[in-house]
Short mmCIF file of C-alpha atoms in Angstrom, two decimals:
data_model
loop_
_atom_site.label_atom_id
_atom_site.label_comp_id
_atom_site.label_asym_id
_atom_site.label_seq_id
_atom_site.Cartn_x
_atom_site.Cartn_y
_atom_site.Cartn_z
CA UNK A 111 -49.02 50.88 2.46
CA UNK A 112 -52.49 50.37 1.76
CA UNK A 113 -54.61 48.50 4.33
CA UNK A 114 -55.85 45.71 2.12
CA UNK A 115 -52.24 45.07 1.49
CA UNK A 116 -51.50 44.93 5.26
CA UNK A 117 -54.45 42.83 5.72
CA UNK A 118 -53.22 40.12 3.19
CA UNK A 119 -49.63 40.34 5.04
CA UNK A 120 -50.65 39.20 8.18
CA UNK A 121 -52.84 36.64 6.80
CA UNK A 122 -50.08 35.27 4.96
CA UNK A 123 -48.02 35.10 7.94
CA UNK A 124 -50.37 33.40 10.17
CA UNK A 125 -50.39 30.14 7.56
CA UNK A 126 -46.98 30.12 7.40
CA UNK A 127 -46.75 30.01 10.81
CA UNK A 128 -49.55 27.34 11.21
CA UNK A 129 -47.82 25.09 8.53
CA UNK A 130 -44.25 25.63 10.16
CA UNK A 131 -46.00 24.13 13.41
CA UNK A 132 -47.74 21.19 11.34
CA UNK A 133 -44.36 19.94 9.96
CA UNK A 134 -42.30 19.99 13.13
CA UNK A 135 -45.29 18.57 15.36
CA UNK A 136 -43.49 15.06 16.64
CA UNK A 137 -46.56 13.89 18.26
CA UNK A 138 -49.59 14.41 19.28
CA UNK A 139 -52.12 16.60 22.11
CA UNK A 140 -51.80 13.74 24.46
CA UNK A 141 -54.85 13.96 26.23
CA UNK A 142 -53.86 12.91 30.21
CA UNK A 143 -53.29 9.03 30.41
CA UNK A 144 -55.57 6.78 31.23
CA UNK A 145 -55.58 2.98 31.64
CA UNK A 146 -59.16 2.74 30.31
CA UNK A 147 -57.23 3.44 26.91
CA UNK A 148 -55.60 0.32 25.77
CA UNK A 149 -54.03 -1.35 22.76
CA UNK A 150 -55.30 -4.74 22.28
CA UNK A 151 -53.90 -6.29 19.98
CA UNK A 152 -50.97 -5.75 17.03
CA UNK A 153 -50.76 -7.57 14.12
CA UNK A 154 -47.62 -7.26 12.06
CA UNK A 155 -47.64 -9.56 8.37
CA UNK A 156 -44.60 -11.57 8.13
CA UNK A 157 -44.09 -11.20 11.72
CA UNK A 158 -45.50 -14.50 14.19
CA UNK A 159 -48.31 -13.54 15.66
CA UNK A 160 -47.57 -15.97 18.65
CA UNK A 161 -44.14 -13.63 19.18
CA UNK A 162 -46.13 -10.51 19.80
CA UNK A 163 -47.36 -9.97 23.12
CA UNK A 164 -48.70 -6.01 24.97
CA UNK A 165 -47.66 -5.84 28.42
CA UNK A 166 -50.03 -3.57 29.90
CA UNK A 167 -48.29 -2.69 32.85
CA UNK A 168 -45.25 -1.86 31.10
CA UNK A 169 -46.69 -0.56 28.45
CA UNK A 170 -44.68 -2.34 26.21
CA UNK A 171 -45.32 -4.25 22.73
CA UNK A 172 -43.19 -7.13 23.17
CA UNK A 173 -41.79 -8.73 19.52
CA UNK A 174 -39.91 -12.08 20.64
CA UNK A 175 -37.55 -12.78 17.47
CA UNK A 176 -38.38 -15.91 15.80
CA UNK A 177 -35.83 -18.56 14.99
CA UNK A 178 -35.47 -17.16 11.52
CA UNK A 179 -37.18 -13.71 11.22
CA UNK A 180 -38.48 -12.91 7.29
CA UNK A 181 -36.75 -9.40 7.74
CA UNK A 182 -35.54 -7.35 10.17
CA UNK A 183 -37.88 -4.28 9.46
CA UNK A 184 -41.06 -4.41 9.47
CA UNK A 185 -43.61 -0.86 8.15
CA UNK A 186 -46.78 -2.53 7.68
CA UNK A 187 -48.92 -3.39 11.15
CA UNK A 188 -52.09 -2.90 12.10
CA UNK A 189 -53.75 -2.06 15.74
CA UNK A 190 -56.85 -3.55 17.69
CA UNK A 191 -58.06 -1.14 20.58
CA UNK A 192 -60.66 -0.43 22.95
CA UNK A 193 -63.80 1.01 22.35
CA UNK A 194 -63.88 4.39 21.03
CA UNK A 195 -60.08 4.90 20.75
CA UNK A 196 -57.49 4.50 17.44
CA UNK A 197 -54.25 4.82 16.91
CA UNK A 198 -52.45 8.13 16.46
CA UNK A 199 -50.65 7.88 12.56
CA UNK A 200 -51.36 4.11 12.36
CA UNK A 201 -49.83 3.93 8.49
CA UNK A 202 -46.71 5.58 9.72
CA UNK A 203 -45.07 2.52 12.41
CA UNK A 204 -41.88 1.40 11.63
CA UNK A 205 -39.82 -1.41 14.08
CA UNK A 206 -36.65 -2.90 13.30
CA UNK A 207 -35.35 -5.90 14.95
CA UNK A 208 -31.87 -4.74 15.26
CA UNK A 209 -32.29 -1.53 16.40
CA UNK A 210 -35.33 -1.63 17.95
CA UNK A 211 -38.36 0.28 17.93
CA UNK A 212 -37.79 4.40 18.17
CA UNK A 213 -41.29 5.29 17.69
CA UNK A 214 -44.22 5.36 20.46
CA UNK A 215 -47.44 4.16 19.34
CA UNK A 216 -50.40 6.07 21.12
CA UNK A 217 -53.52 5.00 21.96
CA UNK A 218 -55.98 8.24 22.02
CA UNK A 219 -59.61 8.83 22.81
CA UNK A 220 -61.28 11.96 22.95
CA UNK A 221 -60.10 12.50 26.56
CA UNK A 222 -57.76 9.72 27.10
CA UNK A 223 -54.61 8.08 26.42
CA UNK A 224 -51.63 5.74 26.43
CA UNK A 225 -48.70 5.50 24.80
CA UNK A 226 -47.20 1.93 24.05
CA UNK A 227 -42.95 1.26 22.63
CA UNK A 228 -42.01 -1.29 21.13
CA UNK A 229 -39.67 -3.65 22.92
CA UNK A 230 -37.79 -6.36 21.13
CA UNK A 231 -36.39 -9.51 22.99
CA UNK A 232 -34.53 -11.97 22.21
CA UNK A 233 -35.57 -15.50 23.81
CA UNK A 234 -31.98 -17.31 23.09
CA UNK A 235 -28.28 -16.85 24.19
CA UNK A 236 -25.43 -15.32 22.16
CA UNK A 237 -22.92 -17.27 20.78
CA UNK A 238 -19.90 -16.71 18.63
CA UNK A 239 -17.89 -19.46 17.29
CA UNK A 240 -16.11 -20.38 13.99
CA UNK A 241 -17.38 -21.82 10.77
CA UNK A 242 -17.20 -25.78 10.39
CA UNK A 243 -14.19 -25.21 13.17
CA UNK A 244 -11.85 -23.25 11.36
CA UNK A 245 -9.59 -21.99 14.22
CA UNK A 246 -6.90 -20.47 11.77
CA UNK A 247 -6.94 -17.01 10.07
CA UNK A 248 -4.63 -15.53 7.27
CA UNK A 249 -2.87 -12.40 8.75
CA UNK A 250 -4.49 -9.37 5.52
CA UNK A 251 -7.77 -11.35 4.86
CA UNK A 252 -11.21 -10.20 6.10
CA UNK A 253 -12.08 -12.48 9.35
CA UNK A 254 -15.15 -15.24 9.14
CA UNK A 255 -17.06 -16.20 12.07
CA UNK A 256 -20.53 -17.68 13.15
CA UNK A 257 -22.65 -15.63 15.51
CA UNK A 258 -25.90 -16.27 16.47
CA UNK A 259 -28.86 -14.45 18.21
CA UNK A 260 -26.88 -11.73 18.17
CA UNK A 261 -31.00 -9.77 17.18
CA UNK A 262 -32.10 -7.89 19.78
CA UNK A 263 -32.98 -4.36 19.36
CA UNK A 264 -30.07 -2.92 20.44
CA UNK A 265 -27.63 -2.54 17.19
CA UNK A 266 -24.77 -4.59 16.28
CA UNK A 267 -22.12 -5.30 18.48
CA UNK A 268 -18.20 -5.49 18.57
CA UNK A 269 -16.22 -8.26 18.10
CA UNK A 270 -12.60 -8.35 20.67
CA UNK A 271 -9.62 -9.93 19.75
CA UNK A 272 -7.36 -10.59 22.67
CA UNK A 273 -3.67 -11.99 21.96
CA UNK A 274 -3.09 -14.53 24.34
CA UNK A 275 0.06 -13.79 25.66
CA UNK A 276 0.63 -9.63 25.74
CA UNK A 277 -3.10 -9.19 26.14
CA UNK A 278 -3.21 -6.98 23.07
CA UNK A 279 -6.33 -5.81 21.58
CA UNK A 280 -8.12 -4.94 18.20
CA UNK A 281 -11.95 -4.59 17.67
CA UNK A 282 -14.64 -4.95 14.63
CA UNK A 283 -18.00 -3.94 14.79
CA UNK A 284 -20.79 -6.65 14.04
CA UNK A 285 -24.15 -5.22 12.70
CA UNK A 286 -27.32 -7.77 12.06
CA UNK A 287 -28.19 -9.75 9.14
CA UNK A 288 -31.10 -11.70 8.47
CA UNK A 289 -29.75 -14.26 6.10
CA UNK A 290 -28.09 -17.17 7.69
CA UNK A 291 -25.35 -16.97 11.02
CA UNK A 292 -22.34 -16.65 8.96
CA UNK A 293 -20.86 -13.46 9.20
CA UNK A 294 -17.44 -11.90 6.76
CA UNK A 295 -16.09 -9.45 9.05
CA UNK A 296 -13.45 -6.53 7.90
CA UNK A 297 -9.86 -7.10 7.71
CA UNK A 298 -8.19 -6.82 11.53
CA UNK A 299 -5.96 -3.98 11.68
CA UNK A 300 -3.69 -4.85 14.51
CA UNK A 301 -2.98 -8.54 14.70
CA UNK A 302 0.02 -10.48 14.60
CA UNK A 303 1.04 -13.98 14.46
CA UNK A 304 -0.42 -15.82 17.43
CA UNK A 305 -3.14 -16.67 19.09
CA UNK A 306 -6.22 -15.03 20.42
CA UNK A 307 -9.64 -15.42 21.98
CA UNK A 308 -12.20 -13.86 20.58
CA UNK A 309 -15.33 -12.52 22.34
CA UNK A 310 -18.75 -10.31 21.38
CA UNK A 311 -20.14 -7.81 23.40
CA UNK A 312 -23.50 -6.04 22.83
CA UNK A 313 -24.38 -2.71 24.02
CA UNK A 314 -27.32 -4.58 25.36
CA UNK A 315 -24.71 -5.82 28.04
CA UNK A 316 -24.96 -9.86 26.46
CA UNK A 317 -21.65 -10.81 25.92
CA UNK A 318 -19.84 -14.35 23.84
CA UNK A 319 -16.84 -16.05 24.01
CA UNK A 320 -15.79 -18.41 21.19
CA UNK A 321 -14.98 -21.86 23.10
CA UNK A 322 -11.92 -21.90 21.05
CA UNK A 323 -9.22 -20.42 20.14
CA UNK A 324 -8.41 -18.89 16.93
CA UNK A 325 -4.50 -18.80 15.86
CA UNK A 326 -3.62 -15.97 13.29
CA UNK A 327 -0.62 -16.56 10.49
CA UNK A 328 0.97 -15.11 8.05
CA UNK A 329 0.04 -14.96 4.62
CA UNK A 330 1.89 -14.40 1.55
CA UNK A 331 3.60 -10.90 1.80
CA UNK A 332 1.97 -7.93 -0.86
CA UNK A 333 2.62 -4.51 -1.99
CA UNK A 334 -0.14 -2.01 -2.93
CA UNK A 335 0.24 -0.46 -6.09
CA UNK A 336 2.60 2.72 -6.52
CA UNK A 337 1.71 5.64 -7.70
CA UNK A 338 3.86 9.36 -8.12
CA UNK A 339 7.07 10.01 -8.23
CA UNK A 340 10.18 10.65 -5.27
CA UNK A 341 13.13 12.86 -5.12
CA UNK A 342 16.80 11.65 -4.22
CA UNK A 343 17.14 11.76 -0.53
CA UNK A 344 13.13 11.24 -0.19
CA UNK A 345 11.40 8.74 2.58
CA UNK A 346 9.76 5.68 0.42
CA UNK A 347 6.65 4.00 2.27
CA UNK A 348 5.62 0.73 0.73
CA UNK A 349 1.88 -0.01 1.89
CA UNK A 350 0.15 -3.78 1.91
CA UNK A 351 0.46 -7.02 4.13
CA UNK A 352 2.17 -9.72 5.27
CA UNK A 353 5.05 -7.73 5.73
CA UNK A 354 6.91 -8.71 8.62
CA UNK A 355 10.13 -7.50 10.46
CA UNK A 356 11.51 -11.34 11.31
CA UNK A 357 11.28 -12.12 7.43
CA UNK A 358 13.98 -9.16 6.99
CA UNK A 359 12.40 -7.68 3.83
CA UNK A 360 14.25 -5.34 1.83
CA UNK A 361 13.50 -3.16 -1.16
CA UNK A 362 15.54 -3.76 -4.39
CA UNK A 363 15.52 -1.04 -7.32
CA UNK A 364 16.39 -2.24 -10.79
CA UNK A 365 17.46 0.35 -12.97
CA UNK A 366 16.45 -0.63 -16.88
CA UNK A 367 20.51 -0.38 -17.56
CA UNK A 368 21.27 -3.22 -14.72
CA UNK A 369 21.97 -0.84 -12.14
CA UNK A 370 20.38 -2.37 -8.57
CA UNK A 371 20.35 -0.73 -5.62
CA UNK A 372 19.24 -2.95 -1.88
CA UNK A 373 18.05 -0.40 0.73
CA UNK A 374 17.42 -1.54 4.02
CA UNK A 375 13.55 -0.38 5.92
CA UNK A 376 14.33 2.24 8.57
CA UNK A 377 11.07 1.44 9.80
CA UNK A 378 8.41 -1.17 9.37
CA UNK A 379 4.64 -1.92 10.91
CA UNK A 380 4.64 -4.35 13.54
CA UNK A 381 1.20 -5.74 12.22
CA UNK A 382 2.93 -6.12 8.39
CA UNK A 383 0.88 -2.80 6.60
CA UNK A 384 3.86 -0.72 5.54
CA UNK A 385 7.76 -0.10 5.79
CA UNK A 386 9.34 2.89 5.40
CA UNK A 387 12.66 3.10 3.80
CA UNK A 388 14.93 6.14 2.52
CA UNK A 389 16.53 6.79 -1.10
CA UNK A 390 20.01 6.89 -0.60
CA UNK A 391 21.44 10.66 -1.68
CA UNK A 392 23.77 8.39 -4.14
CA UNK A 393 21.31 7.22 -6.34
CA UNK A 394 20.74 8.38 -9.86
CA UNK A 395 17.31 10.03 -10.93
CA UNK A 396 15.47 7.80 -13.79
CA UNK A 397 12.85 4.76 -14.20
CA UNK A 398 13.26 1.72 -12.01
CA UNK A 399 11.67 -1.41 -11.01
CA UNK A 400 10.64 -1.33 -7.55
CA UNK A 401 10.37 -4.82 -5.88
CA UNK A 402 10.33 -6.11 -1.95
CA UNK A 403 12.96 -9.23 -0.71
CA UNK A 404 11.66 -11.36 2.29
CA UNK A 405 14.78 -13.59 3.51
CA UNK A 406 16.44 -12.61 0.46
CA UNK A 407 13.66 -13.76 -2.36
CA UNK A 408 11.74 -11.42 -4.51
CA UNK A 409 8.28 -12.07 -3.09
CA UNK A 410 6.12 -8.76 -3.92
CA UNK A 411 5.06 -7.81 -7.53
CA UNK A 412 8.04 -5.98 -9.56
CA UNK A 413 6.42 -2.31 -10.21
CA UNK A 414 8.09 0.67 -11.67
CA UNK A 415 9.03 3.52 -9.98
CA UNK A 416 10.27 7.15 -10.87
CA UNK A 417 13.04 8.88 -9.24
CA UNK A 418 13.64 12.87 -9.60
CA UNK A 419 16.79 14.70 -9.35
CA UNK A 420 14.89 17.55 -7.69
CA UNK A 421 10.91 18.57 -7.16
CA UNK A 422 10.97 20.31 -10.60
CA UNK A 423 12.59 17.51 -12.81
CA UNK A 424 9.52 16.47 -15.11
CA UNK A 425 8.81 12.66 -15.67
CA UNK A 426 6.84 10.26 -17.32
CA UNK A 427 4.45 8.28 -15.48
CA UNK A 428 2.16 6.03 -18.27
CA UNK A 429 2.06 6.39 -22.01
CA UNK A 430 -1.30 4.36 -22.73
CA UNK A 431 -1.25 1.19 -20.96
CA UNK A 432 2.79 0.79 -21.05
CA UNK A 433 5.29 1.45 -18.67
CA UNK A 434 3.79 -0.68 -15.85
CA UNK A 435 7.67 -1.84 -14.89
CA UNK A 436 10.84 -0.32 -16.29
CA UNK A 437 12.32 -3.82 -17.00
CA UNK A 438 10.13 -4.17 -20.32
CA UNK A 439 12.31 -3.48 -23.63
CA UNK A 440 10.17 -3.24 -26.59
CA UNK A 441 9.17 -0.40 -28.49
CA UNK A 442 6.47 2.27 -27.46
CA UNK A 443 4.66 2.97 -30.47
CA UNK A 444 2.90 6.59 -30.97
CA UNK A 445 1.00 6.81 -34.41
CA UNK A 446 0.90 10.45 -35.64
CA UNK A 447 -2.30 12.37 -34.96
CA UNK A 448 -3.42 9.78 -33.03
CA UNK A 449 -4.70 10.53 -29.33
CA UNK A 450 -2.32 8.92 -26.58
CA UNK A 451 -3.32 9.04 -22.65
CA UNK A 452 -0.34 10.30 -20.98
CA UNK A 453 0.61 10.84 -17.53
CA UNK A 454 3.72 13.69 -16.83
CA UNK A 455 4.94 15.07 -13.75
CA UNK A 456 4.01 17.99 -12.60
CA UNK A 457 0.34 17.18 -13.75
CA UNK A 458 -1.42 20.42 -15.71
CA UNK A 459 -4.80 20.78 -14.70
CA UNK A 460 -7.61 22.26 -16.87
CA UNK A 461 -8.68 25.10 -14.77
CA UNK A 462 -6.40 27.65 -13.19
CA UNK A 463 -3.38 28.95 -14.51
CA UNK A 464 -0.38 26.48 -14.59
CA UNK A 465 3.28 27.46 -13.29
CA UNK A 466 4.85 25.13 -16.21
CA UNK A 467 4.46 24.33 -19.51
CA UNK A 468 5.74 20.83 -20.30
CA UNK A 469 7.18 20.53 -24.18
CA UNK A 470 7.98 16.76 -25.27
CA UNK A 471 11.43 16.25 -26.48
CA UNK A 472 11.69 13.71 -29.37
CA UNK A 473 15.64 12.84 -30.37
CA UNK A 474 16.34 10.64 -33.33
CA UNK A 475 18.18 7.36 -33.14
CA UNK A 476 18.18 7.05 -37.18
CA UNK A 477 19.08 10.25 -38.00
CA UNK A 478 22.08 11.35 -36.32
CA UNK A 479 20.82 13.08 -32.86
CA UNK A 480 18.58 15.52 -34.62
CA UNK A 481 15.73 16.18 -32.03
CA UNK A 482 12.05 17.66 -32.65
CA UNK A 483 9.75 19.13 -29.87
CA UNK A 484 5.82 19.37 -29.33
CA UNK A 485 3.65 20.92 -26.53
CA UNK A 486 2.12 18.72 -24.16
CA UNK A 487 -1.77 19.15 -24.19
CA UNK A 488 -3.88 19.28 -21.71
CA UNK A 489 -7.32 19.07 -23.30
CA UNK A 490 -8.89 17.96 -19.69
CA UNK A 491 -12.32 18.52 -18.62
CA UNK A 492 -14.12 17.23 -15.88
CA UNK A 493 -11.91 14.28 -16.79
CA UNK A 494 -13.78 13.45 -19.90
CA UNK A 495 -10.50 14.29 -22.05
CA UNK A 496 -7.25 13.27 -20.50
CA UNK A 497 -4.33 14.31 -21.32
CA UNK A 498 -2.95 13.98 -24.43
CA UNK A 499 -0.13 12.89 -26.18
CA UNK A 500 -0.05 13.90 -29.36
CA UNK A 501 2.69 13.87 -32.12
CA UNK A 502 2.44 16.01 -34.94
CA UNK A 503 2.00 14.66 -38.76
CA UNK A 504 5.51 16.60 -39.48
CA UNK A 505 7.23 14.22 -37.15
CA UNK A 506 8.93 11.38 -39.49
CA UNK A 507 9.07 8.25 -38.84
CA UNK A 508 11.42 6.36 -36.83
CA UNK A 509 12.98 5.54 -33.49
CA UNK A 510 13.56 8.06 -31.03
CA UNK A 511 14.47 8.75 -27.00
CA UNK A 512 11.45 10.72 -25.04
CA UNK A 513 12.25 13.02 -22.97
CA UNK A 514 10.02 16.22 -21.16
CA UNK A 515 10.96 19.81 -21.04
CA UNK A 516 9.49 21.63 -17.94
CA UNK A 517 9.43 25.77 -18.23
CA UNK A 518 8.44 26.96 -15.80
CA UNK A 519 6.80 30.72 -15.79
CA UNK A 520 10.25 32.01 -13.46
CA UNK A 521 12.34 30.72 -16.58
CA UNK A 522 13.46 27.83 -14.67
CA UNK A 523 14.06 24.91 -17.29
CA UNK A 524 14.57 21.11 -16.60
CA UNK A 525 14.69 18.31 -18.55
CA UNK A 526 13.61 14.91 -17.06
CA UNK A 527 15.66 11.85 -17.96
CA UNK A 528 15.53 10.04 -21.25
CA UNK A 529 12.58 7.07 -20.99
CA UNK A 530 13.75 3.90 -20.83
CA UNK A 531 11.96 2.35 -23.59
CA UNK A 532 12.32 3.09 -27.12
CA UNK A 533 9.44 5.06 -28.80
CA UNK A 534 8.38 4.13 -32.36
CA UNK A 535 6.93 6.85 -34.53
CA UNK A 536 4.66 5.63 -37.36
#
């Protein structure tokens, strides 16, 4: 290596280094500390000027939250100090009111220093209480409270529920807002009918208790929307609210021919999110309408739900927007060559090689039995082409059962069962 070369190496190296040191500098060369170096004076726009105060023994810069604070972040102040001193990165302060102030602001001379934080206080008591006195909350529905002076530079807080009578427990975190006392809190997880008292507690140590009472009840009893597919023999859990043990629910399957089936939960949520039930080995694979019974009336939405003789039966799940429930009975229409979103079990995915190859089965109603078949596409990418259902122009019109062939690349071969809606091919 030539020397000029070596030369230009090291000086390279030495303004890396120096930058590397620049960027991860958190403060500054505090020269030793000195009380002759003081801050003054802080003005902060939007923020009362009569709520700022600089205790000098402390060394603090005391912000004493207005009534109704502008914002709760302020990044624009300025400094007054004494002779001959400035602030260190004056343009770069930040405080928040709810969190407090992280950074410390130093005063530096040539040969002295201080260093000030930011301290925020909070002149009135917490409180926590209910809007216009509503002391009554619906059991799956996000919880509304009033809270006030809850600002004080220490974060949000949490919220307790207490039941009454088992001293049971479940907790929501409160942050701060600016706009207004009244706060929509998330959905308790683990209440039940009754009544509770409900308290806030700061990490600041302030604590609340609501001077009431607030009863929970039951509202009206859901089910989240279903989504796969479930062998014979397979555990069922049925996910929402409201759904209560003393209101005996059970879950009723409607096969499209009139065939019902009542199954009884083997297990259900004591705060109403989910039951758990099991698909009898007896019951035939096909479509059916899924729906829940509380005291013996239908009270969730009727949904449709597939049921598979084994993991590799095939099935339909959606053709376009149909076959939301299995009770519907009019025609599916498919237009030839025209592009139909389809969802079949066991999905294909675009990347990958797939372990089946899923053929649609097409037998005619009109003409005697005689059945055609087509290949299932999956033109997928990225999820920009789903999918597709597609029947070729040499099917001929007319009414026909669908059905899905699954071959799978061991030579296994399994047909699902027949749809149970009619498809029209025009």
């Amino acid at each position: 290596m030539k020397l000029s070369a070596y030369y230009r190496q090291i000086s390279v190296c030495t303004i890396l280094v120096s930058l590397l040191a620049t960027c991860t500098r958190r403060q500054p060369d505090v020269p030793p500390a000195d009380d002759g170096v003081r801050l003054l004076g802080v003005t902060i726009p939007g923020f009362p000027s009569e709520n700022i105060s600089i205790d000098q023994v402390k060394k603090e810069i005391v912000l004493t939250v207005p009534d109704s604070p502008s914002s709760l972040t302020f990044e624009k102040m300025s400094f007054q100090t004494s002779a001959g001193s400035s602030v260190w990165q004056e343009d770069h302060k930040r405080v928040d009111l709810c969190i407090g102030g992280a950074e410390l602001v130093y005063v530096l001379s040539e040969t002295k220093s201080n260093a000030y934080k930011f301290v925020v206080k909070q002149p009135r008591p917490l409180a926590i209480g209910f809007i216009d006195n509503q002391t009554k909350a619906t059991i799956g529905q996000s919880l509304a409270v009033r809270i006030d002076n809850t600002t004080d530079g220490k974060g949000g807080g949490v919220v307790l529920l207490t039941r009454t009578d088992t001293g049971e427990q479940d907790s929501l975190r409160v942050g701060c807002q600016v706009d207004g006392n009244q706060y929509i809190l998330e959905t308790p997880q683990r209440v039940r009918p009754g009544e509770y008292i409900v308290a806030l507690q700061k990490k600041s140590g302030r604590t609340a208790t609501a001077p009431q009472k607030l009863t929970f009840q039951k509202g009206t009893p859901s089910v989240n929307e279903l989504w796969g597919a479930l062998t014979v023999g397979q555990s069922l859990t049925l996910a929402g609210s409201n759904l209560f043990a003393d209101d005996a629910p059970e879950v009723l399957l409607r096969r499209s021919s009139g065939e019902t089936t009542r199954i009884k939960p083997t297990s259900i949520s004591p705060y109403g999110w989910s039951l758990t039930t099991a698909l009898p080995a007896t019951i035939q694979p096909g479509y059916y309408d899924i729906a829940v019974l509380f005291q013996g009336k239908t009270m969730s939405t009727k949904q449709r739900i597939v049921v598979l003789r084994d993991e590799l039966q095939p099935a339909v799940g959606r053709i376009n927007n149909e076959l939301t429930t299995a009770s519907e009975t009019k025609p599916i229409v498919l237009v030839r060559g025209q592009h139909n979103f389809a969802t079949i079990w066991p999905q294909l995915y675009s990347w990958g090689e797939s372990r089946v190859k899923l053929d649609i089965k097409l037998t005619s109603i009109d003409n005697s039995g005689q059945s055609t078949r087509f290949l299932f596409s999956n033109q997928s990418y990225n999820g920009d082409y789903p999918p597709a259902l597609n029947v070729p122009a040499t099917v001929q019109s007319g009414r026909y059962i669908l059905s899905v062939v699954a071959t799978y690349t061991d030579g296994t071969v399994s047909e699902s069962e027949p749809l149970e809606r009619i498809v029209e091919v025009r």
